[in-house]
């Protein structure tokens, strides 16, 4: 391990004396492997000190880090780390703005590269490591030290919050660096990154014939409408939402065209393709499941990743990071041997360790959430990881330190017909600082900017059920109860 990284990993800091500083003086702050490039006051959305730095924990690295510091009078004494999306270098500016407005010192990074494509990792394994796990850890240590030098003390509590790739980063922190954060929010994580990309490949292959489209994107909304019509009332409440799609036994064969192809039916090859997407990637030799399929109710979003595209999403993950061949044909992927090779060569791109007992021993708290209608990360992938966490935690499971909230009708991180606007950070803060475990989190749905429905999200496996005859658009009408058998 590089000597600079060893300093960070050990939590040892070398810097100027711990006294309060002016914003501009932070430009001369000295930290191992870190160069502060600027520090200046910003007055929007609130007054804060904006610090920019570049970290080089290893020679082939250059991680851009920003730390936003509210005034001492408005600081709540806490630090919030923010995550990224996809393979993008973009900082989560809206999340950072909201956090600093609420009194948090907040930090974000570009994960060590510029742009959203995967070319940065070709021939640069250390940059892949930065993206996968190292950048967030270095960012966190850099931010904590900057906070100490600005306010004269370290943050009393540190939290991390992210969704999608940010959710994977969140779980990676809990797994690899259990002392970095007191509380973590991980949304729609896709932390089985290799197999997620295999899932995209599989779903593209089964919806195409020698590259030609079998299932047109124009038919996807029709399939979702049929699924909702079939499964909406499974929970005995007709509200346009599928409470738990696993209880929805939808057969796309019911949409089989009776007399010629048209927009409101599926041809036999299309029915077969949809069934294969639902079934998920399978090893053709052992018949072992490689990755869960996309769940009924998510079809409208398939067009973003594997339907209606000449190639599957994230094809460069394979071309640039695994095979090193810009002309590699995705239809040639071997769902047996190539899976084993990818699992061995690119292991650090995933965050799969379900044993979070070190994080628990540090009194860490974890809130996971997952959209039931997610067309990017299959909900069953998150559920399988959570089940593995339960087993690894031992008797009693994870109830005392980690809870999962499934969100009916929510797509990937947000949106969809279900209430998907909620604040897990407030719930996390109450759990960490007051010991108040989240028994429910109220989510809202907006139309034209106006809230038109609220609904409680319940800690899995509990589900929200209506109490008597109350308003189905009011969270107060629902209680969290044990799931039906």
PDB file of C-alpha atoms in Angstrom, residues 311-443:
ATOM      1  CA  UNK A 311     -26.073  -2.358 -27.815  1.00  0.00           C
ATOM      2  CA  UNK A 312     -26.659  -3.109 -24.124  1.00  0.00           C
ATOM      3  CA  UNK A 313     -25.989  -0.508 -21.468  1.00  0.00           C
ATOM      4  CA  UNK A 314     -22.449  -0.350 -20.070  1.00  0.00           C
ATOM      5  CA  UNK A 315     -20.989  -2.343 -22.956  1.00  0.00           C
ATOM      6  CA  UNK A 316     -17.686  -0.516 -22.421  1.00  0.00           C
ATOM      7  CA  UNK A 317     -17.417  -2.158 -19.009  1.00  0.00           C
ATOM      8  CA  UNK A 318     -16.667  -5.296 -21.005  1.00  0.00           C
ATOM      9  CA  UNK A 319     -14.838  -3.807 -23.971  1.00  0.00           C
ATOM     10  CA  UNK A 320     -12.507  -1.560 -22.016  1.00  0.00           C
ATOM     11  CA  UNK A 321     -12.231  -3.057 -18.533  1.00  0.00           C
ATOM     12  CA  UNK A 322     -12.397  -6.805 -19.171  1.00  0.00           C
ATOM     13  CA  UNK A 323     -11.611  -7.767 -22.762  1.00  0.00           C
ATOM     14  CA  UNK A 324      -9.561  -4.746 -23.879  1.00  0.00           C
ATOM     15  CA  UNK A 325     -11.148  -4.970 -27.333  1.00  0.00           C
ATOM     16  CA  UNK A 326     -13.027  -2.005 -28.799  1.00  0.00           C
ATOM     17  CA  UNK A 327     -14.592  -4.304 -31.414  1.00  0.00           C
ATOM     18  CA  UNK A 328     -15.854  -6.910 -28.924  1.00  0.00           C
ATOM     19  CA  UNK A 329     -19.363  -8.123 -29.833  1.00  0.00           C
ATOM     20  CA  UNK A 330     -21.737  -8.341 -26.820  1.00  0.00           C
ATOM     21  CA  UNK A 331     -23.615 -11.246 -28.409  1.00  0.00           C
ATOM     22  CA  UNK A 332     -20.468 -13.366 -27.958  1.00  0.00           C
ATOM     23  CA  UNK A 333     -20.465 -13.115 -24.158  1.00  0.00           C
ATOM     24  CA  UNK A 334     -20.082 -16.550 -22.526  1.00  0.00           C
ATOM     25  CA  UNK A 335     -22.451 -16.648 -19.542  1.00  0.00           C
ATOM     26  CA  UNK A 336     -20.313 -19.412 -18.050  1.00  0.00           C
ATOM     27  CA  UNK A 337     -16.577 -18.823 -18.455  1.00  0.00           C
ATOM     28  CA  UNK A 338     -16.689 -15.051 -19.011  1.00  0.00           C
ATOM     29  CA  UNK A 339     -18.636 -14.623 -15.772  1.00  0.00           C
ATOM     30  CA  UNK A 340     -15.927 -16.443 -13.814  1.00  0.00           C
ATOM     31  CA  UNK A 341     -13.226 -14.352 -15.457  1.00  0.00           C
ATOM     32  CA  UNK A 342     -15.014 -11.084 -14.740  1.00  0.00           C
ATOM     33  CA  UNK A 343     -15.649 -12.074 -11.114  1.00  0.00           C
ATOM     34  CA  UNK A 344     -11.921 -12.684 -10.661  1.00  0.00           C
ATOM     35  CA  UNK A 345     -10.501  -9.743 -12.621  1.00  0.00           C
ATOM     36  CA  UNK A 346     -12.951  -6.988 -11.656  1.00  0.00           C
ATOM     37  CA  UNK A 347     -13.888  -8.067  -8.128  1.00  0.00           C
ATOM     38  CA  UNK A 348     -13.188  -4.665  -6.566  1.00  0.00           C
ATOM     39  CA  UNK A 349     -15.834  -2.990  -8.735  1.00  0.00           C
ATOM     40  CA  UNK A 350     -18.506  -4.629  -6.571  1.00  0.00           C
ATOM     41  CA  UNK A 351     -19.297  -4.286  -2.854  1.00  0.00           C
ATOM     42  CA  UNK A 352     -20.590  -7.694  -1.815  1.00  0.00           C
ATOM     43  CA  UNK A 353     -19.375  -8.350   1.732  1.00  0.00           C
ATOM     44  CA  UNK A 354     -22.557  -8.848   3.746  1.00  0.00           C
ATOM     45  CA  UNK A 355     -20.790  -9.166   7.093  1.00  0.00           C
ATOM     46  CA  UNK A 356     -21.185  -5.679   8.549  1.00  0.00           C
ATOM     47  CA  UNK A 357     -20.436  -6.639  12.138  1.00  0.00           C
ATOM     48  CA  UNK A 358     -17.393  -4.291  12.243  1.00  0.00           C
ATOM     49  CA  UNK A 359     -19.666  -1.411  11.194  1.00  0.00           C
ATOM     50  CA  UNK A 360     -22.175  -2.443  13.851  1.00  0.00           C
ATOM     51  CA  UNK A 361     -19.374  -2.661  16.457  1.00  0.00           C
ATOM     52  CA  UNK A 362     -18.569   0.974  15.685  1.00  0.00           C
ATOM     53  CA  UNK A 363     -22.225   1.768  16.516  1.00  0.00           C
ATOM     54  CA  UNK A 364     -22.901   2.516  12.864  1.00  0.00           C
ATOM     55  CA  UNK A 365     -26.465   2.701  11.576  1.00  0.00           C
ATOM     56  CA  UNK A 366     -27.526   1.844   8.032  1.00  0.00           C
ATOM     57  CA  UNK A 367     -30.726   2.693   6.179  1.00  0.00           C
ATOM     58  CA  UNK A 368     -31.211   0.943   2.838  1.00  0.00           C
ATOM     59  CA  UNK A 369     -34.040   1.727   0.448  1.00  0.00           C
ATOM     60  CA  UNK A 370     -35.071   0.233  -2.873  1.00  0.00           C
ATOM     61  CA  UNK A 371     -37.752   1.045  -5.438  1.00  0.00           C
ATOM     62  CA  UNK A 372     -40.039  -1.865  -6.233  1.00  0.00           C
ATOM     63  CA  UNK A 373     -40.451  -0.572  -9.823  1.00  0.00           C
ATOM     64  CA  UNK A 374     -36.725   0.038 -10.375  1.00  0.00           C
ATOM     65  CA  UNK A 375     -35.825  -0.665 -14.036  1.00  0.00           C
ATOM     66  CA  UNK A 376     -32.075  -0.320 -13.346  1.00  0.00           C
ATOM     67  CA  UNK A 377     -31.363  -2.326 -10.193  1.00  0.00           C
ATOM     68  CA  UNK A 378     -33.666  -5.357  -9.817  1.00  0.00           C
ATOM     69  CA  UNK A 379     -35.246  -5.187  -6.347  1.00  0.00           C
ATOM     70  CA  UNK A 380     -34.454  -8.837  -5.698  1.00  0.00           C
ATOM     71  CA  UNK A 381     -30.742  -8.064  -5.921  1.00  0.00           C
ATOM     72  CA  UNK A 382     -31.017  -5.657  -2.975  1.00  0.00           C
ATOM     73  CA  UNK A 383     -33.276  -8.087  -1.110  1.00  0.00           C
ATOM     74  CA  UNK A 384     -30.771 -10.913  -1.568  1.00  0.00           C
ATOM     75  CA  UNK A 385     -27.967  -8.734  -0.190  1.00  0.00           C
ATOM     76  CA  UNK A 386     -30.111  -7.704   2.781  1.00  0.00           C
ATOM     77  CA  UNK A 387     -30.975 -11.339   3.486  1.00  0.00           C
ATOM     78  CA  UNK A 388     -27.253 -12.147   3.430  1.00  0.00           C
ATOM     79  CA  UNK A 389     -26.678  -9.306   5.912  1.00  0.00           C
ATOM     80  CA  UNK A 390     -29.288 -10.835   8.199  1.00  0.00           C
ATOM     81  CA  UNK A 391     -27.557 -14.203   8.153  1.00  0.00           C
ATOM     82  CA  UNK A 392     -24.123 -12.684   8.726  1.00  0.00           C
ATOM     83  CA  UNK A 393     -25.380 -10.566  11.646  1.00  0.00           C
ATOM     84  CA  UNK A 394     -26.305 -13.667  13.645  1.00  0.00           C
ATOM     85  CA  UNK A 395     -29.228 -14.097  16.074  1.00  0.00           C
ATOM     86  CA  UNK A 396     -31.629 -11.189  15.912  1.00  0.00           C
ATOM     87  CA  UNK A 397     -30.465 -10.154  12.465  1.00  0.00           C
ATOM     88  CA  UNK A 398     -29.769  -6.521  11.626  1.00  0.00           C
ATOM     89  CA  UNK A 399     -32.694  -4.826  13.396  1.00  0.00           C
ATOM     90  CA  UNK A 400     -30.458  -2.971  15.845  1.00  0.00           C
ATOM     91  CA  UNK A 401     -28.240  -1.349  13.206  1.00  0.00           C
ATOM     92  CA  UNK A 402     -29.599  -1.786   9.652  1.00  0.00           C
ATOM     93  CA  UNK A 403     -33.058  -1.561   8.107  1.00  0.00           C
ATOM     94  CA  UNK A 404     -34.360  -1.824   4.556  1.00  0.00           C
ATOM     95  CA  UNK A 405     -37.304   0.188   3.229  1.00  0.00           C
ATOM     96  CA  UNK A 406     -38.957  -1.046   0.031  1.00  0.00           C
ATOM     97  CA  UNK A 407     -40.772   1.684  -1.916  1.00  0.00           C
ATOM     98  CA  UNK A 408     -43.851   0.584  -3.932  1.00  0.00           C
ATOM     99  CA  UNK A 409     -44.146   2.266  -7.306  1.00  0.00           C
ATOM    100  CA  UNK A 410     -40.758   3.988  -7.156  1.00  0.00           C
ATOM    101  CA  UNK A 411     -38.361   3.756 -10.086  1.00  0.00           C
ATOM    102  CA  UNK A 412     -34.600   4.137  -9.821  1.00  0.00           C
ATOM    103  CA  UNK A 413     -33.915   6.372  -6.807  1.00  0.00           C
ATOM    104  CA  UNK A 414     -36.940   8.550  -7.542  1.00  0.00           C
ATOM    105  CA  UNK A 415     -40.021   8.986  -9.682  1.00  0.00           C
ATOM    106  CA  UNK A 416     -42.722   6.568 -10.695  1.00  0.00           C
ATOM    107  CA  UNK A 417     -46.409   6.414  -9.718  1.00  0.00           C
ATOM    108  CA  UNK A 418     -45.728   5.751  -6.050  1.00  0.00           C
ATOM    109  CA  UNK A 419     -44.807   8.156  -3.234  1.00  0.00           C
ATOM    110  CA  UNK A 420     -41.038   8.474  -3.652  1.00  0.00           C
ATOM    111  CA  UNK A 421     -40.142  11.786  -1.988  1.00  0.00           C
ATOM    112  CA  UNK A 422     -38.790  11.180   1.505  1.00  0.00           C
ATOM    113  CA  UNK A 423     -35.892  12.104   3.759  1.00  0.00           C
ATOM    114  CA  UNK A 424     -33.967   9.104   5.096  1.00  0.00           C
ATOM    115  CA  UNK A 425     -31.238  11.406   6.435  1.00  0.00           C
ATOM    116  CA  UNK A 426     -33.494  12.832   9.153  1.00  0.00           C
ATOM    117  CA  UNK A 427     -34.450   9.296  10.169  1.00  0.00           C
ATOM    118  CA  UNK A 428     -30.789   8.280  10.206  1.00  0.00           C
ATOM    119  CA  UNK A 429     -29.801  11.271  12.334  1.00  0.00           C
ATOM    120  CA  UNK A 430     -32.506  10.475  14.902  1.00  0.00           C
ATOM    121  CA  UNK A 431     -31.314   6.858  15.025  1.00  0.00           C
ATOM    122  CA  UNK A 432     -27.668   7.809  15.508  1.00  0.00           C
ATOM    123  CA  UNK A 433     -28.077  10.717  17.920  1.00  0.00           C
ATOM    124  CA  UNK A 434     -31.187   9.709  19.868  1.00  0.00           C
ATOM    125  CA  UNK A 435     -31.305   5.947  19.465  1.00  0.00           C
ATOM    126  CA  UNK A 436     -34.731   6.250  17.826  1.00  0.00           C
ATOM    127  CA  UNK A 437     -34.861   3.449  15.265  1.00  0.00           C
ATOM    128  CA  UNK A 438     -37.004   4.254  12.190  1.00  0.00           C
ATOM    129  CA  UNK A 439     -40.308   2.390  12.480  1.00  0.00           C
ATOM    130  CA  UNK A 440     -41.712   4.149   9.406  1.00  0.00           C
ATOM    131  CA  UNK A 441     -40.646   6.873   6.988  1.00  0.00           C
ATOM    132  CA  UNK A 442     -43.364   8.940   5.343  1.00  0.00           C
ATOM    133  CA  UNK A 443     -43.015   9.363   1.572  1.00  0.00           C
TER     134      UNK A 443
END
